[in-house]
Every structure is written in structure tokens, then in C-alpha cells.
mmCIF file of C-alpha atoms in Angstrom:
data_model
loop_
_atom_site.group_PDB
_atom_site.id
_atom_site.type_symbol
_atom_site.label_atom_id
_atom_site.label_comp_id
_atom_site.label_asym_id
_atom_site.label_seq_id
_atom_site.Cartn_x
_atom_site.Cartn_y
_atom_site.Cartn_z
ATOM 1 C CA UNK O 1 -6.769 19.080 4.893
ATOM 2 C CA UNK O 2 -5.098 20.716 7.843
ATOM 3 C CA UNK O 3 -8.357 20.545 9.670
ATOM 4 C CA UNK O 4 -8.765 16.859 9.020
ATOM 5 C CA UNK O 5 -5.139 16.132 10.061
ATOM 6 C CA UNK O 6 -5.602 18.099 13.445
ATOM 7 C CA UNK O 7 -8.833 16.043 13.928
ATOM 8 C CA UNK O 8 -6.841 12.820 13.368
ATOM 9 C CA UNK O 9 -4.164 13.886 15.978
ATOM 10 C CA UNK O 10 -6.879 14.720 18.476
ATOM 11 C CA UNK O 11 -8.404 11.355 17.763
ATOM 12 C CA UNK O 12 -5.077 9.550 18.475
ATOM 13 C CA UNK O 13 -4.610 11.445 21.710
ATOM 14 C CA UNK O 14 -8.134 10.670 22.616
ATOM 15 C CA UNK O 15 -7.726 6.979 21.935
ATOM 16 C CA UNK O 16 -4.479 6.872 24.078
ATOM 17 C CA UNK O 17 -6.195 8.616 27.051
ATOM 18 C CA UNK O 18 -9.287 6.079 26.605
ATOM 19 C CA UNK O 19 -7.002 2.974 26.401
ATOM 20 C CA UNK O 20 -5.077 3.907 29.498
ATOM 21 C CA UNK O 21 -7.997 4.704 31.398
ATOM 22 C CA UNK O 22 -10.159 1.645 30.800
ATOM 23 C CA UNK O 23 -9.309 -1.864 32.288
ATOM 24 C CA UNK O 24 -10.104 -3.966 35.494
ATOM 25 C CA UNK O 25 -9.678 -0.450 37.296
ATOM 26 C CA UNK O 26 -11.344 2.485 35.522
ATOM 27 C CA UNK O 27 -9.378 5.778 35.579
ATOM 28 C CA UNK O 28 -11.394 8.945 34.493
ATOM 29 C CA UNK O 29 -9.758 10.933 31.596
ATOM 30 C CA UNK O 30 -8.845 13.917 34.001
ATOM 31 C CA UNK O 31 -7.092 11.518 36.210
ATOM 32 C CA UNK O 32 -5.159 9.901 33.453
ATOM 33 C CA UNK O 33 -3.968 13.357 32.164
ATOM 34 C CA UNK O 34 -3.193 14.308 35.924
ATOM 35 C CA UNK O 35 -1.079 11.024 36.176
ATOM 36 C CA UNK O 36 0.695 11.460 32.916
ATOM 37 C CA UNK O 37 1.675 15.201 34.036
ATOM 38 C CA UNK O 38 2.947 13.770 37.477
ATOM 39 C CA UNK O 39 4.854 11.155 35.767
ATOM 40 C CA UNK O 40 6.773 13.621 33.431
ATOM 41 C CA UNK O 41 7.330 16.002 36.305
ATOM 42 C CA UNK O 42 8.682 13.046 38.335
ATOM 43 C CA UNK O 43 11.649 12.498 35.907
ATOM 44 C CA UNK O 44 13.051 15.922 36.919
ATOM 45 C CA UNK O 45 11.870 15.787 40.706
ATOM 46 C CA UNK O 46 12.522 12.112 41.302
ATOM 47 C CA UNK O 47 9.127 11.719 42.913
ATOM 48 C CA UNK O 48 7.971 8.005 43.270
ATOM 49 C CA UNK O 49 4.670 6.877 41.631
ATOM 50 C CA UNK O 50 1.825 6.024 43.751
ATOM 51 C CA UNK O 51 -1.799 4.859 43.356
ATOM 52 C CA UNK O 52 -3.264 4.960 39.932
ATOM 53 C CA UNK O 53 0.015 6.831 38.637
ATOM 54 C CA UNK O 54 1.589 3.068 38.938
ATOM 55 C CA UNK O 55 -1.098 1.591 36.812
ATOM 56 C CA UNK O 56 -0.997 4.476 34.196
ATOM 57 C CA UNK O 57 2.889 4.464 33.846
ATOM 58 C CA UNK O 58 4.018 0.850 34.560
ATOM 59 C CA UNK O 59 1.078 -1.116 33.253
ATOM 60 C CA UNK O 60 -1.035 0.587 30.493
ATOM 61 C CA UNK O 61 0.978 3.265 28.836
ATOM 62 C CA UNK O 62 3.884 0.878 27.662
ATOM 63 C CA UNK O 63 1.152 -1.327 26.030
ATOM 64 C CA UNK O 64 -0.382 1.758 24.606
ATOM 65 C CA UNK O 65 2.718 3.236 23.295
ATOM 66 C CA UNK O 66 3.789 -0.057 21.672
ATOM 67 C CA UNK O 67 0.238 -0.094 20.017
ATOM 68 C CA UNK O 68 0.892 3.434 18.561
ATOM 69 C CA UNK O 69 4.420 2.355 17.297
ATOM 70 C CA UNK O 70 3.291 -0.901 15.864
ATOM 71 C CA UNK O 71 0.224 0.617 14.109
ATOM 72 C CA UNK O 72 2.165 3.313 12.677
ATOM 73 C CA UNK O 73 4.991 1.023 11.345
ATOM 74 C CA UNK O 74 2.480 -1.372 9.778
ATOM 75 C CA UNK O 75 0.360 1.346 8.148
ATOM 76 C CA UNK O 76 3.239 3.329 6.662
ATOM 77 C CA UNK O 77 4.870 0.141 5.299
ATOM 78 C CA UNK O 78 1.572 -1.042 3.650
ATOM 79 C CA UNK O 79 1.227 2.543 2.033
ATOM 80 C CA UNK O 80 4.968 2.149 0.754
ATOM 81 C CA UNK O 81 4.581 -1.274 -0.582
ATOM 82 C CA UNK O 82 1.134 -0.474 -2.481
ATOM 83 C CA UNK O 83 3.025 2.677 -3.947
ATOM 84 C CA UNK O 84 6.395 1.030 -4.983
ATOM 85 C CA UNK O 85 4.675 -2.101 -6.483
ATOM 86 C CA UNK O 86 1.574 -0.164 -7.642
ATOM 87 C CA UNK O 87 -0.630 -2.945 -6.201
ATOM 88 C CA UNK O 88 -3.558 -2.094 -3.858
ATOM 89 C CA UNK O 89 -3.322 -5.518 -2.148
ATOM 90 C CA UNK O 90 0.302 -5.245 -1.163
ATOM 91 C CA UNK O 91 1.056 -5.069 2.555
ATOM 92 C CA UNK O 92 3.849 -6.438 4.853
ATOM 93 C CA UNK O 93 1.326 -9.452 5.867
ATOM 94 C CA UNK O 94 0.657 -10.509 2.328
ATOM 95 C CA UNK O 95 4.022 -10.167 0.960
ATOM 96 C CA UNK O 96 5.306 -12.552 3.605
ATOM 97 C CA UNK O 97 7.591 -9.869 5.332
ATOM 98 C CA UNK O 98 5.599 -10.227 8.497
ATOM 99 C CA UNK O 99 5.502 -13.993 8.496
ATOM 100 C CA UNK O 100 9.353 -14.049 8.026
ATOM 101 C CA UNK O 101 9.802 -11.709 10.924
ATOM 102 C CA UNK O 102 7.485 -13.805 12.916
ATOM 103 C CA UNK O 103 9.421 -16.899 12.223
ATOM 104 C CA UNK O 104 12.739 -15.079 13.073
ATOM 105 C CA UNK O 105 11.306 -13.879 16.503
ATOM 106 C CA UNK O 106 9.889 -17.379 17.283
ATOM 107 C CA UNK O 107 13.315 -18.869 16.706
ATOM 108 C CA UNK O 108 14.696 -16.479 19.104
ATOM 109 C CA UNK O 109 11.854 -17.181 21.714
ATOM 110 C CA UNK O 110 11.962 -20.970 21.422
ATOM 111 C CA UNK O 111 15.874 -21.006 21.544
ATOM 112 C CA UNK O 112 15.648 -18.988 24.697
ATOM 113 C CA UNK O 113 18.034 -16.160 23.319
ATOM 114 C CA UNK O 114 18.059 -12.783 24.976
ATOM 115 C CA UNK O 115 14.953 -10.644 24.529
ATOM 116 C CA UNK O 116 17.093 -7.865 23.068
ATOM 117 C CA UNK O 117 18.131 -10.174 20.133
ATOM 118 C CA UNK O 118 14.596 -10.603 18.775
ATOM 119 C CA UNK O 119 14.349 -7.344 16.697
ATOM 120 C CA UNK O 120 17.703 -8.634 15.001
ATOM 121 C CA UNK O 121 16.444 -12.249 14.196
ATOM 122 C CA UNK O 122 13.115 -10.832 13.060
ATOM 123 C CA UNK O 123 14.824 -8.378 10.673
ATOM 124 C CA UNK O 124 17.013 -11.084 9.123
ATOM 125 C CA UNK O 125 14.214 -13.350 8.485
ATOM 126 C CA UNK O 126 11.985 -10.493 7.160
ATOM 127 C CA UNK O 127 14.543 -9.495 4.695
ATOM 128 C CA UNK O 128 15.067 -13.155 3.756
ATOM 129 C CA UNK O 129 11.330 -13.683 3.114
ATOM 130 C CA UNK O 130 10.777 -10.606 1.204
ATOM 131 C CA UNK O 131 13.781 -11.370 -1.071
ATOM 132 C CA UNK O 132 12.338 -14.786 -1.817
ATOM 133 C CA UNK O 133 9.006 -13.273 -2.571
ATOM 134 C CA UNK O 134 10.337 -10.768 -5.006
ATOM 135 C CA UNK O 135 12.499 -13.595 -6.716
ATOM 136 C CA UNK O 136 9.617 -15.731 -7.169
ATOM 137 C CA UNK O 137 7.300 -12.913 -8.555
ATOM 138 C CA UNK O 138 9.697 -11.106 -10.685
ATOM 139 C CA UNK O 139 9.310 -11.097 -14.587
ATOM 140 C CA UNK O 140 12.210 -9.257 -15.953
ATOM 141 C CA UNK O 141 12.058 -5.771 -14.059
ATOM 142 C CA UNK O 142 8.328 -6.025 -13.542
ATOM 143 C CA UNK O 143 6.686 -7.461 -10.535
ATOM 144 C CA UNK O 144 3.003 -8.314 -11.818
ATOM 145 C CA UNK O 145 0.415 -7.901 -9.128
ATOM 146 C CA UNK O 146 -1.009 -11.305 -9.210
ATOM 147 C CA UNK O 147 2.459 -13.026 -9.132
ATOM 148 C CA UNK O 148 3.324 -10.771 -6.431
ATOM 149 C CA UNK O 149 0.396 -11.692 -4.202
ATOM 150 C CA UNK O 150 0.597 -15.273 -5.001
ATOM 151 C CA UNK O 151 4.462 -15.590 -4.309
ATOM 152 C CA UNK O 152 3.799 -13.607 -1.018
ATOM 153 C CA UNK O 153 0.982 -15.844 0.179
ATOM 154 C CA UNK O 154 3.072 -18.990 -0.760
ATOM 155 C CA UNK O 155 6.168 -17.729 1.128
ATOM 156 C CA UNK O 156 3.949 -16.576 4.044
ATOM 157 C CA UNK O 157 2.393 -19.910 4.370
ATOM 158 C CA UNK O 158 5.442 -21.992 4.167
ATOM 159 C CA UNK O 159 7.132 -19.613 6.834
ATOM 160 C CA UNK O 160 4.138 -20.007 9.032
ATOM 161 C CA UNK O 161 4.289 -23.699 8.784
ATOM 162 C CA UNK O 162 7.839 -23.547 10.050
ATOM 163 C CA UNK O 163 6.595 -21.466 12.907
ATOM 164 C CA UNK O 164 3.965 -23.919 13.820
ATOM 165 C CA UNK O 165 6.485 -26.630 13.722
ATOM 166 C CA UNK O 166 8.695 -24.732 16.180
ATOM 167 C CA UNK O 167 5.696 -24.141 18.442
ATOM 168 C CA UNK O 168 5.180 -27.896 18.768
ATOM 169 C CA UNK O 169 8.869 -28.554 19.258
ATOM 170 C CA UNK O 170 9.243 -25.964 21.923
ATOM 171 C CA UNK O 171 6.528 -27.339 24.358
ATOM 172 C CA UNK O 172 7.648 -25.624 27.444
ATOM 173 C CA UNK O 173 7.379 -22.102 25.630
ATOM 174 C CA UNK O 174 4.430 -23.045 23.376
ATOM 175 C CA UNK O 175 2.017 -20.847 25.036
ATOM 176 C CA UNK O 176 4.136 -17.871 24.781
ATOM 177 C CA UNK O 177 4.838 -18.411 21.163
ATOM 178 C CA UNK O 178 1.147 -19.324 20.434
ATOM 179 C CA UNK O 179 0.141 -15.982 22.022
ATOM 180 C CA UNK O 180 2.950 -14.259 19.870
ATOM 181 C CA UNK O 181 1.767 -15.666 16.531
ATOM 182 C CA UNK O 182 -1.702 -14.408 17.237
ATOM 183 C CA UNK O 183 -0.597 -10.839 17.902
ATOM 184 C CA UNK O 184 -0.574 -9.611 21.492
ATOM 185 C CA UNK O 185 0.537 -6.347 23.058
ATOM 186 C CA UNK O 186 0.087 -7.557 26.536
ATOM 187 C CA UNK O 187 3.886 -8.454 27.118
ATOM 188 C CA UNK O 188 5.021 -5.037 26.002
ATOM 189 C CA UNK O 189 7.128 -3.178 28.713
ATOM 190 C CA UNK O 190 9.181 0.166 28.515
ATOM 191 C CA UNK O 191 12.487 -1.681 27.643
ATOM 192 C CA UNK O 192 10.662 -3.233 24.630
ATOM 193 C CA UNK O 193 9.213 0.067 23.527
ATOM 194 C CA UNK O 194 12.598 1.583 23.711
ATOM 195 C CA UNK O 195 14.068 -1.135 21.722
ATOM 196 C CA UNK O 196 11.581 -0.859 18.900
ATOM 197 C CA UNK O 197 11.490 3.107 18.613
ATOM 198 C CA UNK O 198 14.861 3.497 16.929
ATOM 199 C CA UNK O 199 14.120 0.717 14.220
ATOM 200 C CA UNK O 200 10.656 2.237 13.746
ATOM 201 C CA UNK O 201 11.810 5.706 13.403
ATOM 202 C CA UNK O 202 14.658 4.773 11.017
ATOM 203 C CA UNK O 203 12.421 2.555 8.843
ATOM 204 C CA UNK O 204 9.398 4.933 8.660
ATOM 205 C CA UNK O 205 11.633 8.099 8.444
ATOM 206 C CA UNK O 206 13.226 6.809 5.298
ATOM 207 C CA UNK O 207 9.873 5.766 3.673
ATOM 208 C CA UNK O 208 8.375 9.240 4.445
ATOM 209 C CA UNK O 209 11.493 11.050 2.876
ATOM 210 C CA UNK O 210 10.895 8.738 -0.201
ATOM 211 C CA UNK O 211 7.292 10.266 -0.607
ATOM 212 C CA UNK O 212 8.121 12.391 -3.522
ATOM 213 C CA UNK O 213 9.922 9.619 -5.251
ATOM 214 C CA UNK O 214 7.152 7.164 -4.707
ATOM 215 C CA UNK O 215 4.485 9.816 -6.348
ATOM 216 C CA UNK O 216 6.844 10.120 -9.366
ATOM 217 C CA UNK O 217 7.012 6.399 -9.707
ATOM 218 C CA UNK O 218 3.289 6.323 -9.806
ATOM 219 C CA UNK O 219 3.467 7.786 -13.116
ATOM 220 C CA UNK O 220 5.152 4.581 -14.460
ATOM 221 C CA UNK O 221 8.627 3.261 -14.598
ATOM 222 C CA UNK O 222 9.530 4.969 -18.035
ATOM 223 C CA UNK O 223 8.186 8.400 -16.811
ATOM 224 C CA UNK O 224 9.870 8.032 -13.462
ATOM 225 C CA UNK O 225 13.309 7.203 -15.241
ATOM 226 C CA UNK O 226 12.996 9.909 -17.547
ATOM 227 C CA UNK O 227 12.434 12.264 -14.632
ATOM 228 C CA UNK O 228 15.701 11.041 -13.072
ATOM 229 C CA UNK O 229 14.325 8.578 -10.350
ATOM 230 C CA UNK O 230 16.381 5.454 -10.029
ATOM 231 C CA UNK O 231 13.534 2.850 -10.092
ATOM 232 C CA UNK O 232 15.183 -0.211 -9.224
ATOM 233 C CA UNK O 233 17.327 1.357 -6.434
ATOM 234 C CA UNK O 234 14.167 3.007 -5.026
ATOM 235 C CA UNK O 235 12.440 -0.321 -4.833
ATOM 236 C CA UNK O 236 15.360 -1.887 -3.071
ATOM 237 C CA UNK O 237 15.489 0.914 -0.575
ATOM 238 C CA UNK O 238 11.650 0.913 0.087
ATOM 239 C CA UNK O 239 11.736 -2.844 0.530
ATOM 240 C CA UNK O 240 14.678 -2.713 3.003
ATOM 241 C CA UNK O 241 13.354 0.317 4.832
ATOM 242 C CA UNK O 242 9.868 -1.421 5.118
ATOM 243 C CA UNK O 243 11.343 -4.625 6.350
ATOM 244 C CA UNK O 244 13.148 -2.880 9.026
ATOM 245 C CA UNK O 245 9.973 -1.285 10.256
ATOM 246 C CA UNK O 246 8.022 -4.329 9.827
ATOM 247 C CA UNK O 247 10.534 -6.308 11.792
ATOM 248 C CA UNK O 248 10.492 -3.755 14.533
ATOM 249 C CA UNK O 249 6.692 -4.045 14.632
ATOM 250 C CA UNK O 250 6.376 -7.736 14.742
ATOM 251 C CA UNK O 251 9.519 -8.373 17.024
ATOM 252 C CA UNK O 252 7.708 -8.120 20.361
ATOM 253 C CA UNK O 253 4.041 -8.238 19.662
ATOM 254 C CA UNK O 254 3.527 -10.969 17.083
ATOM 255 C CA UNK O 255 1.924 -11.119 13.624
ATOM 256 C CA UNK O 256 -0.866 -8.489 13.472
ATOM 257 C CA UNK O 257 -2.419 -8.716 9.904
ATOM 258 C CA UNK O 258 -4.339 -6.232 7.791
ATOM 259 C CA UNK O 259 -3.246 -3.001 9.541
ATOM 260 C CA UNK O 260 -1.120 -2.173 6.499
ATOM 261 C CA UNK O 261 -3.969 -3.032 3.998
ATOM 262 C CA UNK O 262 -6.703 -1.234 5.797
ATOM 263 C CA UNK O 263 -5.284 2.143 6.825
ATOM 264 C CA UNK O 264 -3.598 3.402 3.563
ATOM 265 C CA UNK O 265 -6.788 2.846 1.716
ATOM 266 C CA UNK O 266 -8.890 4.746 4.247
ATOM 267 C CA UNK O 267 -6.241 7.519 4.297
ATOM 268 C CA UNK O 268 -6.121 7.721 0.365
ATOM 269 C CA UNK O 269 -9.837 8.094 0.427
ATOM 270 C CA UNK O 270 -9.661 11.153 2.744
ATOM 271 C CA UNK O 271 -6.244 12.752 2.135
ATOM 272 C CA UNK O 272 -5.524 11.815 -1.473
ATOM 273 C CA UNK O 273 -3.070 9.538 -2.966
ATOM 274 C CA UNK O 274 0.109 11.642 -2.521
ATOM 275 C CA UNK O 275 2.723 9.671 -0.487
ATOM 276 C CA UNK O 276 4.088 12.815 1.175
ATOM 277 C CA UNK O 277 0.852 13.152 2.932
ATOM 278 C CA UNK O 278 -0.458 9.599 2.681
ATOM 279 C CA UNK O 279 2.368 8.205 4.684
ATOM 280 C CA UNK O 280 2.477 10.397 7.756
ATOM 281 C CA UNK O 281 -1.264 10.347 7.911
ATOM 282 C CA UNK O 282 -1.306 6.556 7.752
ATOM 283 C CA UNK O 283 1.121 6.588 10.634
ATOM 284 C CA UNK O 284 -1.392 8.537 12.754
ATOM 285 C CA UNK O 285 -4.384 6.445 11.558
ATOM 286 C CA UNK O 286 -2.562 3.224 12.163
ATOM 287 C CA UNK O 287 -1.594 4.099 15.734
ATOM 288 C CA UNK O 288 -5.063 5.075 16.529
ATOM 289 C CA UNK O 289 -6.640 1.824 14.834
ATOM 290 C CA UNK O 290 -4.269 -0.489 16.768
ATOM 291 C CA UNK O 291 -4.818 1.201 20.148
ATOM 292 C CA UNK O 292 -8.711 0.985 19.715
ATOM 293 C CA UNK O 293 -8.384 -2.655 18.425
ATOM 294 C CA UNK O 294 -6.151 -3.649 21.378
ATOM 295 C CA UNK O 295 -8.701 -1.881 23.777
ATOM 296 C CA UNK O 296 -11.426 -3.862 22.255
ATOM 297 C CA UNK O 297 -9.443 -7.063 22.425
ATOM 298 C CA UNK O 298 -8.543 -6.727 26.173
ATOM 299 C CA UNK O 299 -12.017 -5.615 27.139
ATOM 300 C CA UNK O 300 -14.030 -8.460 25.294
ATOM 301 C CA UNK O 301 -13.695 -12.151 24.850
ATOM 302 C CA UNK O 302 -11.606 -11.554 21.704
ATOM 303 C CA UNK O 303 -8.553 -11.343 24.061
ATOM 304 C CA UNK O 304 -5.833 -10.933 21.110
ATOM 305 C CA UNK O 305 -5.443 -7.804 19.144
ATOM 306 C CA UNK O 306 -4.452 -9.903 16.112
ATOM 307 C CA UNK O 307 -7.794 -11.504 16.200
ATOM 308 C CA UNK O 308 -9.587 -8.099 16.026
ATOM 309 C CA UNK O 309 -7.679 -6.882 13.183
ATOM 310 C CA UNK O 310 -8.135 -10.130 11.164
ATOM 311 C CA UNK O 311 -11.798 -9.875 11.777
ATOM 312 C CA UNK O 312 -11.779 -6.278 10.477
ATOM 313 C CA UNK O 313 -9.229 -6.887 7.726
ATOM 314 C CA UNK O 314 -10.866 -10.138 6.016
ATOM 315 C CA UNK O 315 -14.058 -8.495 4.973
ATOM 316 C CA UNK O 316 -12.031 -5.493 3.934
ATOM 317 C CA UNK O 317 -9.821 -7.627 1.772
ATOM 318 C CA UNK O 318 -12.819 -9.200 0.028
ATOM 319 C CA UNK O 319 -14.314 -5.843 -0.579
ATOM 320 C CA UNK O 320 -11.148 -4.620 -2.320
ATOM 321 C CA UNK O 321 -11.074 -7.883 -4.536
ATOM 322 C CA UNK O 322 -14.703 -7.177 -5.588
ATOM 323 C CA UNK O 323 -14.020 -3.503 -6.051
ATOM 324 C CA UNK O 324 -10.968 -4.420 -8.313
ATOM 325 C CA UNK O 325 -13.078 -6.931 -10.299
ATOM 326 C CA UNK O 326 -15.576 -4.286 -11.129
ATOM 327 C CA UNK O 327 -13.052 -1.758 -12.148
#
């Protein structure tokens, strides 16, 4: 298992170097690593960036860093949602959390509010959306999988309709908002990365720390309670922490679907279902996937990373449905 995890870390590093090096100006991997070293050294010496170092540090690295953060957040949240609701189809996109965060961010963009306020409006709307989904899906203390998915799809669709309405109303910002709703890392800068980072660390950190409790919950509510796990409090804590991380992921780059659905399943096949391992591995795998998906988007006609993940996730979702029917 350690060998596979080390290989995954190397794959993430390779994806970062590849994504930073490829673009309108191709920079060889050795030159990318040299630029990264000179940039880090410049933080102490005060040396100014020149040549390709400017392209690496000011144009491409913030976008790649945001891709790693967003991919990690969405993948960890997907794994946590699937564990806490014991539903293999649960992810931030299908439960309406991402759509809620997208609506909150769209309101801030159309209204012209300061860019730093976007994560807060996204978080408030994400929490409201997931609360509504859980209220609609709840049967007593249970959240039946079918009701949960249906409620999430309905809430997400309604919120997406409100987002479309705002795009049409805000004509002067329509292009910016439309690119946002399709998912785009192209507008990411270092201030955005540094704003998202604490929300992502807080949300994902809490979820990873809850890994042992999620494993116990997998044995069933009654067994978990008998072992001292406060089931309802655990579900609430997971939903809040996942909403914080999802809102951070969606705030500046838009709605990027299916990462939270695909990655935990792939990680589960290779590393097992234990959440103490599954969630950190999903973070590494999610960051790698989104960096490569964004590289594919900006070097082909697909242009938007959200389009790439949707093209990957749609068939994967249908495969999961077919697999579940046979089981």
C-alpha cells in the first residue's frame, strides 16, 4: 500500500510539472524545476523573476495549484458523503451542494461584490442547499439513497435555474458568469489560492480526522451507536465540513462535476474502503485528475475543465447505475 501511495504522490508531482510546462510556450521539465527552485530562493534573496520564471510563477503555477486544491476538496467531500450516507452515488454535485455554492458565488459576481466575499456567499448558499436536500430526503432518522439522490437532483436543478436567471439578468457580466458555471481554472491567481487554502484545509482536515468514525458508521447506525459514535452529530459535522470544503472549491472556479463521484470509487478499488486511508488518497488522486483534466481542456478545443470532467463522469455514473442494478 505504501508503494502505491508513493507512486500516487510521484504521479501528482509529475502532473504538476507537466501542466506547468505545457502551453503556448513549452517549457521542458528540467527548466520548470529550475524555475520553481529559483522562485523559492527568491523569497529569501528578493531576486526578481525573469524569462520563463515569470510564466511559471505568475501565470501557470497559480492555476495548477488551484487545480490541486479543488480536485482534492471535491474528491475528499465525495468520499465522505458516500461514507456518511452509505450511498455510492452521493457527491457534492448530486446532493445540490455544488449548485448551491455556485448560486451564492454567482450572486456575488453579478452584484459586483468584492472578490474576497465570494467564498462566504458560496458557503452560505451551499449550507442552505444541503439542508434543503436533507430535509426533503429524510424519513425519520434515515436518508434512503433513492430519495437522497432525487432530492439532490431537484434542489440542484432549481438552484441552477436561478443561476441561469441571474446570468441573463446580469448581461454585462454574463460571459464571466457563464464561464464560471461551466467550470474554469483560468481566472485563478495567487490571492484566490491563498483565500481558498484555509477553507480547504479546515474542511478536508475535519473530514480526514473523522475517518475512523466513518468506518464505524459503515457497520450500521445501531452498531455505531453501541460503539459510542454519536451518529446524528457525526452526520451533521460531516455535512458542514464537506460544505465548507465544497464552497471553497467552487467559489472561484465554478461548478466542476463528477470529481467527487469518480475519484473515491477508483481509490476504493485500489486502496480499500477504510476512510482513514481512502480520504487522504482521494485528495492526492483528485488533485492529479483535475490538473490533468485542466491541461487537456486548455490544450484542446474542449477549453473548460468542467466540460472534460462531465464527459468523463457521465459514462462513469451510468456504469455505477448499471453495476448497482446487477448487484
